[in-house]
């Protein structure tokens, strides 16, 4: 049996300046630790064959499969506001693209597969811990219904990578609808290569925004499309308590997927100013700052597209500002609508936004757990005697006062208690990838070569909205001594 990837590569057919041709670097002793079998099937790959030693060699970058056209993509980016004209895939290789069962083109990329011409001082490798973290969180995001890159496989390489200490090396197989970023446009913009920007924009429209083909002003429409998808994406992040942690323009996807899981984390207690990333000292990428940063990143994209808008610079800028102006409303519409659903409102009335804001403010003051407050509120919608929501608040009386107003408001709608509870449980997960759980999984894998906790966590998170009584403890916030205060980049 040989592993067959039905590659249909398109990016590697773009001009040479878009990438470097580079194969993954062979590793010593690859061992498959996780294959995402349903995703393999979705991609038209045979999971049984991928689980053979030959499959592990491919997923570790030791063997390049037939039909692959391995490249490292070029990009630039603003990192924490500082522009870096050349970044690129420093530790990732795009094997190629396949068309999945839904007809969607998907990149298959190895992350941690060795150095490339874009590695700068890096070793091109990834450590096991961050690979497991990305696997867990990206698949959890998928299960939550949030656009995201996905994880097809994780392999250990049999080699060590040197960070502060020697750690087991690993490779993640990442699947994305593409790896084109805001930074990809910036790479050409800083080089004043307008032809390349147009080429890239045409590729992106055909691939991600086919509905815009034939639009009167396709590049304007493209910017509008990315603005809309990013606004929607960030709203979804906020609605589940997700903090990306490193929203640099090179980590901002043009397709509107969540990409580059580094120091990301879900918050436990609700705190709009929450930051976990050890390198985000200024709180630039704090939870509540994410919409503002998304717009900042989109503004960088708009700057790249100006030469395609008009030869008249002033007119181009005015057009861009117009399009970017839609971000705020698109974001707040999505966010407010999501919040209304989270508190079980079926209709929209004056005063709803204030009611919801008062809940959030009370949660912040009382260090209420974000996920459990909303989930348990759903229980209270079904049965007013259920009081686990109020138990999330340091001063439960503050919740009681709010809950009285909430019951008055929901009573204005005809839906039954059971209907309201079902609707709320469908949008308020009970299981999220809590940081302390991820840390425990990584410790077991790295220190004891024990992957059972990883398997169990991945399994629970695949059904985040289902009560899973056997795994109830996975819903619990960390005990004080389990709290993770900082997360680290995967490098
Ligand atoms: P990230 O923070 O993961 O988005 O990475 C920022 C840039 O650094 C990207 O261009 C990465 O490809 C590159 N990079 C990160 N880690 C490594 C590494 N270990 N070796 C080489 N390049 C890396
Ligand atoms: Mg990155």
Coordinates of C-alpha atoms and ligand atoms in Angstrom, one line a residue:
X1 CA 0.0 0.0 0.0
X2 CA 1.3 3.4 -0.8
X3 CA -0.1 6.7 0.5
X4 CA -1.9 8.5 -2.2
X5 CA -2.5 12.3 -1.9
X6 CA -4.7 13.6 -4.7
X7 CA -2.7 16.8 -5.0
X8 CA -4.0 19.6 -7.3
X9 CA -1.5 22.3 -6.5
X10 CA -2.1 25.9 -7.5
X11 CA 0.0 28.2 -5.3
X12 CA 3.3 26.6 -6.5
X13 CA 2.2 27.6 -10.0
X14 CA 2.4 31.3 -9.1
X15 CA 5.6 33.3 -9.9
X16 CA 8.8 32.3 -8.2
X17 CA 8.9 35.3 -6.0
X18 CA 5.9 33.9 -4.1
X19 CA 7.9 31.1 -2.4
X20 CA 11.0 29.1 -2.1
X21 CA 11.1 25.5 -3.3
X22 CA 12.3 23.4 -0.4
X23 CA 11.7 19.9 0.8
X24 CA 11.2 19.0 4.4
X25 CA 14.3 17.8 6.2
X26 CA 14.3 14.1 7.0
X27 CA 14.1 13.1 10.7
X28 CA 15.5 10.2 12.7
X29 CA 12.7 8.1 13.9
X30 CA 9.2 9.4 13.2
X31 CA 6.3 8.0 15.2
X32 CA 2.7 8.9 14.6
X33 CA 1.0 9.9 17.8
X34 CA -2.3 11.2 16.4
X35 CA -4.1 11.0 13.2
X36 CA -7.3 12.9 12.7
X37 CA -9.2 10.1 10.9
X38 CA -12.4 11.9 10.1
X39 CA -10.4 14.8 8.6
X40 CA -8.3 12.4 6.6
X41 CA -11.4 11.0 5.0
X42 CA -12.8 14.5 4.4
X43 CA -9.6 15.3 2.5
X44 CA -9.9 12.1 0.4
X45 CA -7.0 10.4 2.1
X46 CA -7.0 6.8 3.4
X47 CA -6.6 6.9 7.2
X48 CA -5.5 3.3 7.4
X49 CA -2.6 3.9 5.0
X50 CA -1.6 7.1 6.7
X51 CA -1.3 5.0 9.9
X52 CA 1.3 2.8 8.4
X53 CA 5.1 3.5 9.0
X54 CA 5.2 5.0 5.5
X55 CA 2.4 7.4 6.4
X56 CA 4.3 8.4 9.5
X57 CA 7.4 9.1 7.4
X58 CA 5.3 11.4 5.1
X59 CA 3.7 13.2 8.1
X60 CA 7.1 13.8 9.6
X61 CA 8.6 15.1 6.4
X62 CA 11.0 12.1 6.0
X63 CA 9.4 11.1 2.7
X64 CA 7.8 13.4 0.2
X65 CA 4.7 11.9 -1.3
X66 CA 4.1 11.6 -5.0
X67 CA 2.5 14.7 -6.5
X68 CA 3.7 17.0 -3.8
X69 CA 5.3 20.3 -4.8
X70 CA 6.9 21.4 -1.5
X71 CA 7.4 25.1 -1.0
X72 CA 7.9 27.6 1.8
X73 CA 5.7 30.6 1.3
X74 CA 7.1 34.1 1.4
X75 CA 5.4 36.8 3.6
X76 CA 6.2 39.9 5.6
X77 CA 4.3 41.2 8.6
X78 CA 3.8 43.6 11.4
X79 CA 4.8 41.9 14.7
X80 CA 3.5 43.8 17.7
X81 CA 3.3 46.8 15.5
X82 CA 6.8 46.6 14.1
X83 CA 7.1 45.9 10.4
X84 CA 9.4 43.1 9.3
X85 CA 9.8 43.0 5.5
X86 CA 10.7 39.4 5.3
X87 CA 9.3 36.6 7.4
X88 CA 8.0 33.6 5.4
X89 CA 7.5 30.0 6.4
X90 CA 10.6 29.5 8.6
X91 CA 9.6 26.1 9.9
X92 CA 6.8 25.0 7.6
X93 CA 6.5 23.4 4.2
X94 CA 3.4 23.4 2.1
X95 CA 3.3 19.9 0.6
X96 CA 0.4 20.8 -1.7
X97 CA -3.3 21.2 -2.1
X98 CA -6.2 18.8 -2.3
X99 CA -9.8 19.3 -3.0
X100 CA -11.9 18.0 -0.1
X101 CA -15.2 16.2 0.0
X102 CA -17.0 19.5 -0.1
X103 CA -15.1 20.7 -3.1
X104 CA -13.0 23.1 -1.1
X105 CA -9.3 23.4 -1.8
X106 CA -7.2 22.7 1.3
X107 CA -3.5 23.3 1.9
X108 CA -1.6 20.4 3.6
X109 CA 1.3 21.8 5.4
X110 CA 4.0 20.3 7.7
X111 CA 4.9 22.6 10.6
X112 CA 8.2 21.9 12.3
X113 CA 9.6 20.1 9.3
X114 CA 13.0 21.7 9.2
X115 CA 14.7 24.9 8.1
X116 CA 13.8 26.9 5.0
X117 CA 15.4 29.9 3.3
X118 CA 13.0 32.0 5.6
X119 CA 14.2 30.5 8.9
X120 CA 16.5 33.3 9.8
X121 CA 18.1 32.2 13.1
X122 CA 15.5 29.5 13.9
X123 CA 16.0 25.8 13.6
X124 CA 12.9 25.1 11.6
X125 CA 11.6 22.8 14.2
X126 CA 8.7 22.5 16.7
X127 CA 8.6 21.1 20.1
X128 CA 6.0 18.5 21.2
X129 CA 4.2 20.7 23.7
X130 CA 3.2 23.5 21.2
X131 CA 2.3 20.9 18.6
X132 CA -0.1 19.2 21.0
X133 CA -1.5 22.6 22.1
X134 CA -2.2 23.5 18.4
X135 CA -3.8 20.2 17.8
X136 CA -6.1 20.4 20.8
X137 CA -7.1 24.1 20.4
X138 CA -7.6 24.1 16.6
X139 CA -9.8 21.0 16.7
X140 CA -11.7 22.5 19.7
X141 CA -12.3 25.6 17.6
X142 CA -13.6 23.5 14.7
X143 CA -16.0 21.7 17.1
X144 CA -17.2 25.0 18.4
X145 CA -18.1 26.0 14.8
X146 CA -15.4 28.7 14.5
X147 CA -13.5 29.1 11.2
X148 CA -10.0 27.6 11.7
X149 CA -7.1 25.8 10.3
X150 CA -7.2 22.2 11.4
X151 CA -4.8 19.5 12.5
X152 CA -4.5 16.3 10.5
X153 CA -1.7 14.7 12.4
X154 CA 1.0 15.0 15.0
X155 CA 4.2 12.9 14.9
X156 CA 7.2 12.9 17.1
X157 CA 10.4 13.0 15.2
X158 CA 12.7 11.0 17.4
X159 CA 14.9 14.0 17.7
X160 CA 15.3 16.7 20.3
X161 CA 14.9 20.4 19.8
X162 CA 16.8 22.8 22.0
X163 CA 14.7 25.5 23.6
X164 CA 15.5 26.5 27.2
X165 CA 16.1 22.7 27.6
X166 CA 16.1 19.8 25.2
X167 CA 12.5 18.9 24.3
X168 CA 11.1 16.1 22.1
X169 CA 10.6 17.4 18.5
X170 CA 7.3 17.0 16.7
X171 CA 5.7 17.9 13.4
X172 CA 2.1 19.0 13.1
X173 CA 0.2 18.5 9.8
X174 CA -1.9 21.6 9.4
X175 CA -4.8 21.9 7.0
X176 CA -6.0 25.4 5.9
X177 CA -8.2 26.7 3.2
X178 CA -5.0 28.6 2.4
X179 CA -2.0 30.0 4.3
X180 CA -2.3 33.4 2.6
X181 CA -2.1 36.1 5.2
X182 CA -2.3 39.9 5.4
X183 CA 1.5 39.6 5.5
X184 CA 1.6 37.9 2.1
X185 CA 0.2 41.1 0.5
X186 CA 2.6 43.2 2.6
X187 CA 5.6 41.2 1.3
X188 CA 4.9 42.5 -2.2
X189 CA 3.7 45.9 -1.2
X190 CA 6.9 46.8 0.5
X191 CA 8.7 45.7 -2.7
X192 CA 6.4 47.9 -4.7
X193 CA 5.5 44.9 -6.9
X194 CA 2.0 45.8 -8.0
X195 CA 1.9 43.0 -10.6
X196 CA 2.4 40.5 -7.8
X197 CA -0.2 42.1 -5.6
X198 CA -2.7 41.8 -8.5
X199 CA -1.7 38.2 -9.1
X200 CA -2.1 37.4 -5.5
X201 CA -5.5 39.2 -5.2
X202 CA -6.8 37.4 -8.3
X203 CA -5.7 34.1 -6.8
X204 CA -7.4 34.9 -3.5
X205 CA -10.6 36.0 -5.2
X206 CA -10.8 32.8 -7.3
X207 CA -10.0 30.6 -4.3
X208 CA -11.7 32.2 -1.3
X209 CA -14.2 34.7 -2.7
X210 CA -15.4 33.2 -5.9
X211 CA -18.7 35.1 -5.5
X212 CA -16.7 38.3 -6.3
X213 CA -15.5 37.0 -9.7
X214 CA -16.9 39.4 -12.2
X215 CA -17.7 42.1 -9.6
X216 CA -17.5 45.6 -11.0
X217 CA -14.6 46.6 -8.6
X218 CA -13.2 43.1 -7.6
X219 CA -10.3 44.4 -5.5
X220 CA -12.6 46.7 -3.5
X221 CA -15.0 43.9 -3.1
X222 CA -12.1 41.6 -1.9
X223 CA -11.2 44.1 0.8
X224 CA -14.8 44.2 1.8
X225 CA -15.0 40.5 1.9
X226 CA -12.0 40.1 4.1
X227 CA -13.2 42.8 6.4
X228 CA -16.6 41.0 6.8
X229 CA -15.0 37.6 7.5
X230 CA -12.5 39.0 10.0
X231 CA -15.2 41.0 11.8
X232 CA -17.3 37.9 12.1
X233 CA -14.3 35.8 13.2
X234 CA -13.3 38.1 16.0
X235 CA -16.9 38.3 17.2
X236 CA -16.9 34.5 17.5
X237 CA -13.7 34.5 19.4
X238 CA -15.0 36.9 22.0
X239 CA -18.2 34.9 22.3
X240 CA -16.3 31.8 23.5
X241 CA -13.6 33.7 25.5
X242 CA -10.8 33.0 23.1
X243 CA -7.6 35.0 23.1
X244 CA -5.4 34.5 20.1
X245 CA -2.4 36.0 21.8
X246 CA -0.3 37.0 18.7
X247 CA -2.5 38.8 16.2
X248 CA 0.4 39.9 14.0
X249 CA -0.5 40.6 10.4
X250 CA 1.4 37.5 9.4
X251 CA -0.9 35.5 11.6
X252 CA -4.0 37.1 10.1
X253 CA -5.6 34.9 7.5
X254 CA -7.1 36.2 4.3
X255 CA -9.7 33.4 4.2
X256 CA -11.0 34.4 7.6
X257 CA -9.8 31.3 9.5
X258 CA -8.2 31.4 12.9
X259 CA -4.5 30.6 12.2
X260 CA -1.3 30.2 14.1
X261 CA -2.0 28.8 17.5
X262 CA 0.9 29.9 19.7
X263 CA 0.3 31.4 23.1
X264 CA -3.5 31.4 22.6
X265 CA -5.8 30.6 25.4
X266 CA -9.4 30.5 26.6
X267 CA -10.1 32.6 29.6
X268 CA -11.5 31.1 32.7
X269 CA -12.8 34.1 34.8
X270 CA -14.2 36.9 32.6
X271 CA -11.8 39.7 32.4
X272 CA -11.8 42.0 29.3
X273 CA -8.2 42.9 29.9
X274 CA -7.0 39.3 30.1
X275 CA -3.6 38.5 28.5
X276 CA -1.8 35.2 28.8
X277 CA 1.1 35.5 26.3
X278 CA 4.4 36.0 28.0
X279 CA 5.6 38.3 25.2
X280 CA 2.6 40.6 25.2
X281 CA 3.7 42.9 27.9
X282 CA 1.7 45.9 26.8
X283 CA -1.6 43.9 26.4
X284 CA -1.7 44.8 22.7
X285 CA -3.6 41.5 22.1
X286 CA -5.7 41.4 25.2
X287 CA -9.1 39.8 24.9
X288 CA -11.1 43.0 24.5
X289 CA -8.6 44.6 22.2
X290 CA -8.9 42.0 19.5
X291 CA -11.6 43.8 17.4
X292 CA -9.5 46.9 17.3
X293 CA -6.4 44.9 16.3
X294 CA -8.2 43.1 13.6
X295 CA -9.2 46.4 12.1
X296 CA -5.6 47.6 12.4
X297 CA -4.5 44.6 10.5
X298 CA -7.1 45.1 7.9
X299 CA -6.0 48.7 7.5
X300 CA -2.5 47.3 6.7
X301 CA -4.2 45.0 4.0
X302 CA -6.0 48.0 2.6
X303 CA -2.7 49.9 2.2
X304 CA -1.4 47.0 0.1
X305 CA -4.4 47.1 -2.2
X306 CA -4.4 50.9 -2.8
X307 CA -2.5 50.6 -6.1
X308 CA -5.2 48.3 -7.4
X309 CA -8.0 50.6 -6.4
X310 CA -7.1 53.7 -8.4
X311 CA -4.2 55.6 -9.9
X312 CA -5.6 58.6 -8.0
X313 CA -4.0 58.0 -4.6
X314 CA -6.5 60.3 -2.7
X315 CA -9.5 58.5 -4.3
X316 CA -7.9 55.1 -3.4
X317 CA -7.5 56.1 0.2
X318 CA -11.1 57.4 0.4
X319 CA -12.4 54.1 -1.0
X320 CA -10.3 52.1 1.4
X321 CA -11.6 54.1 4.4
X322 CA -15.1 53.6 3.2
X323 CA -14.7 49.9 3.1
X324 CA -12.9 49.7 6.4
X325 CA -15.6 51.7 7.9
X326 CA -17.9 48.7 7.7
X327 CA -15.8 46.7 10.2
X328 CA -17.3 48.2 13.4
X329 CA -20.9 47.7 12.5
X330 CA -20.3 44.2 11.1
X331 CA -18.4 43.2 14.2
X332 CA -20.9 44.7 16.7
X333 CA -23.9 43.2 14.9
X334 CA -22.3 39.8 15.1
X335 CA -21.1 40.2 18.6
X336 CA -24.4 41.6 20.0
X337 CA -26.5 39.0 18.1
X338 CA -24.2 36.3 19.6
X339 CA -24.6 37.7 23.1
X340 CA -28.3 37.9 22.8
X341 CA -28.3 34.2 21.9
X342 CA -26.0 33.4 24.8
X343 CA -28.5 34.8 27.2
X344 CA -31.4 33.2 25.5
X345 CA -33.2 36.1 23.8
X346 CA -35.0 35.2 20.6
X347 CA -36.0 38.8 19.8
X348 CA -34.4 42.2 19.9
X349 CA -35.7 44.9 22.2
X350 CA -34.6 48.3 23.5
X351 CA -32.5 47.8 26.6
X352 CA -31.1 44.3 25.6
X353 CA -27.6 45.6 25.0
X354 CA -27.6 47.3 28.4
X355 CA -29.0 44.2 30.1
X356 CA -26.3 42.1 28.6
X357 CA -23.5 44.6 29.4
X358 CA -24.6 44.7 33.0
X359 CA -24.2 40.9 33.1
X360 CA -20.7 41.2 31.7
X361 CA -19.8 44.0 34.1
X362 CA -21.1 42.0 37.0
X363 CA -19.2 38.9 35.8
X364 CA -16.0 40.9 35.6
X365 CA -16.4 42.3 39.1
X366 CA -17.2 38.9 40.5
X367 CA -14.6 36.9 38.6
X368 CA -17.3 34.7 37.2
X369 CA -16.2 31.9 35.0
X370 CA -17.1 33.0 31.4
X371 CA -18.0 29.6 30.0
X372 CA -19.8 28.2 33.1
X373 CA -21.8 31.4 33.7
X374 CA -23.5 31.2 30.3
X375 CA -23.9 27.4 30.3
X376 CA -25.4 27.4 33.8
X377 CA -27.6 30.4 32.8
X378 CA -29.0 28.0 30.2
X379 CA -29.8 25.5 33.0
X380 CA -31.5 28.4 34.9
X381 CA -33.6 29.2 31.8
X382 CA -34.9 25.6 31.9
X383 CA -35.4 25.5 35.6
X384 CA -35.5 28.6 37.7
X385 CA -34.4 26.6 40.8
X386 CA -31.1 25.8 39.1
X387 CA -28.6 28.0 40.8
X388 CA -25.2 27.0 39.5
X389 CA -25.0 30.3 37.6
X390 CA -25.2 32.4 40.7
X391 CA -22.5 30.2 42.3
X392 CA -20.1 31.6 39.7
X393 CA -20.2 35.0 41.3
X394 CA -18.2 36.0 44.4
X395 CA -21.2 37.9 45.5
X396 CA -24.2 35.9 44.4
X397 CA -26.6 38.7 45.4
X398 CA -25.2 40.8 42.5
X399 CA -26.3 38.0 40.1
X400 CA -29.7 37.7 41.7
X401 CA -30.5 41.4 41.0
X402 CA -29.5 40.9 37.4
X403 CA -31.3 37.6 37.1
X404 CA -34.6 39.2 38.2
X405 CA -34.4 41.6 35.2
X406 CA -33.4 38.8 32.9
X407 CA -36.4 36.7 33.9
X408 CA -38.7 39.7 33.4
X409 CA -37.2 40.2 29.9
X410 CA -37.4 36.5 28.8
X411 CA -41.0 36.3 30.1
X412 CA -41.9 38.7 27.2
X413 CA -41.2 36.0 24.7
X414 CA -43.5 33.1 23.9
X415 CA -40.8 30.3 23.9
X416 CA -41.0 27.7 26.6
X417 CA -38.4 27.2 29.3
X418 CA -37.2 24.0 27.5
X419 CA -37.0 25.7 24.2
X420 CA -34.9 28.5 25.7
X421 CA -32.6 26.1 27.5
X422 CA -32.0 24.1 24.3
X423 CA -31.3 27.2 22.3
X424 CA -28.8 28.4 24.9
X425 CA -27.1 25.1 25.3
X426 CA -26.6 25.0 21.5
X427 CA -24.5 28.2 21.6
X428 CA -22.9 28.0 25.1
X429 CA -20.3 25.2 25.3
X430 CA -19.8 23.4 28.5
X431 CA -16.3 22.1 27.4
X432 CA -13.6 24.4 26.2
X433 CA -9.8 23.7 26.1
X434 CA -8.9 25.1 29.5
X435 CA -5.3 26.0 29.9
X436 CA -4.7 23.9 33.0
X437 CA -6.0 20.8 31.1
X438 CA -3.7 21.5 28.1
X439 CA -0.7 21.9 30.4
X440 CA -1.5 18.6 32.2
X441 CA -1.8 16.8 28.8
X442 CA 1.5 18.3 27.7
X443 CA 3.3 17.3 30.9
X444 CA 2.0 13.7 30.6
X445 CA 3.2 13.4 27.0
X446 CA 6.5 15.1 27.4
X447 CA 7.5 13.7 30.8
X448 CA 5.9 10.3 30.8
X449 CA 5.4 9.5 27.1
X450 CA 1.7 9.1 28.1
X451 CA -0.8 10.2 25.5
X452 CA -3.9 8.9 27.2
X453 CA -4.8 12.3 28.7
X454 CA -4.3 14.0 25.2
X455 CA -6.6 11.4 23.6
X456 CA -9.3 11.9 26.3
X457 CA -9.1 15.7 26.1
X458 CA -9.4 15.7 22.3
X459 CA -12.4 13.3 22.6
X460 CA -14.2 15.5 25.1
X461 CA -13.6 18.7 23.2
X462 CA -15.0 17.2 20.0
X463 CA -18.5 17.6 21.5
X464 CA -18.3 20.9 23.4
X465 CA -22.1 21.5 23.6
X466 CA -23.0 18.0 24.9
X467 CA -23.3 17.3 28.6
X468 CA -20.9 14.4 29.0
X469 CA -21.5 13.2 32.5
X470 CA -18.5 10.8 32.5
X471 CA -16.2 13.7 31.8
X472 CA -17.9 16.4 33.9
X473 CA -14.6 17.4 35.6
X474 CA -13.4 18.7 32.3
X475 CA -15.9 21.5 32.6
X476 CA -14.3 22.7 35.9
X477 CA -12.2 25.9 36.1
X478 CA -8.8 25.4 37.5
X479 CA -8.3 25.3 41.3
X480 CA -6.2 28.3 42.5
X481 CA -3.0 26.2 42.3
X482 CA -3.8 24.9 38.8
X483 CA -4.2 28.4 37.3
X484 CA -2.0 29.0 34.3
X485 CA -1.0 32.7 34.3
X486 CA 1.2 32.7 31.2
X487 CA 1.4 31.0 27.9
X488 CA 4.4 30.9 25.6
X489 CA 5.0 31.1 21.8
X490 CA 5.6 27.8 20.1
X491 CA 9.1 28.7 18.9
Ligands
LIG1 P1 5.0 32.7 14.6 O1 5.2 33.6 15.9 O2 4.9 31.3 14.9 O3 3.9 33.2 13.8 O4 6.4 32.9 13.8 C1 6.9 34.1 13.3 C2 7.9 33.8 12.3 O5 9.0 33.1 12.8 C3 7.4 33.0 11.1 O6 8.0 33.5 9.9 C4 7.9 31.6 11.4 O7 8.0 30.8 10.3 C5 9.2 31.9 12.1 N1 9.6 30.9 13.1 C6 9.0 30.6 14.2 N2 9.6 29.6 14.8 C7 10.7 29.2 14.1 C8 11.7 28.2 14.1 N3 11.8 27.4 15.2 N4 12.6 28.1 13.1 C9 12.5 29.0 12.1 N5 11.6 29.9 11.9 C10 10.7 30.0 12.9
LIG2 MG1 3.0 32.9 12.3

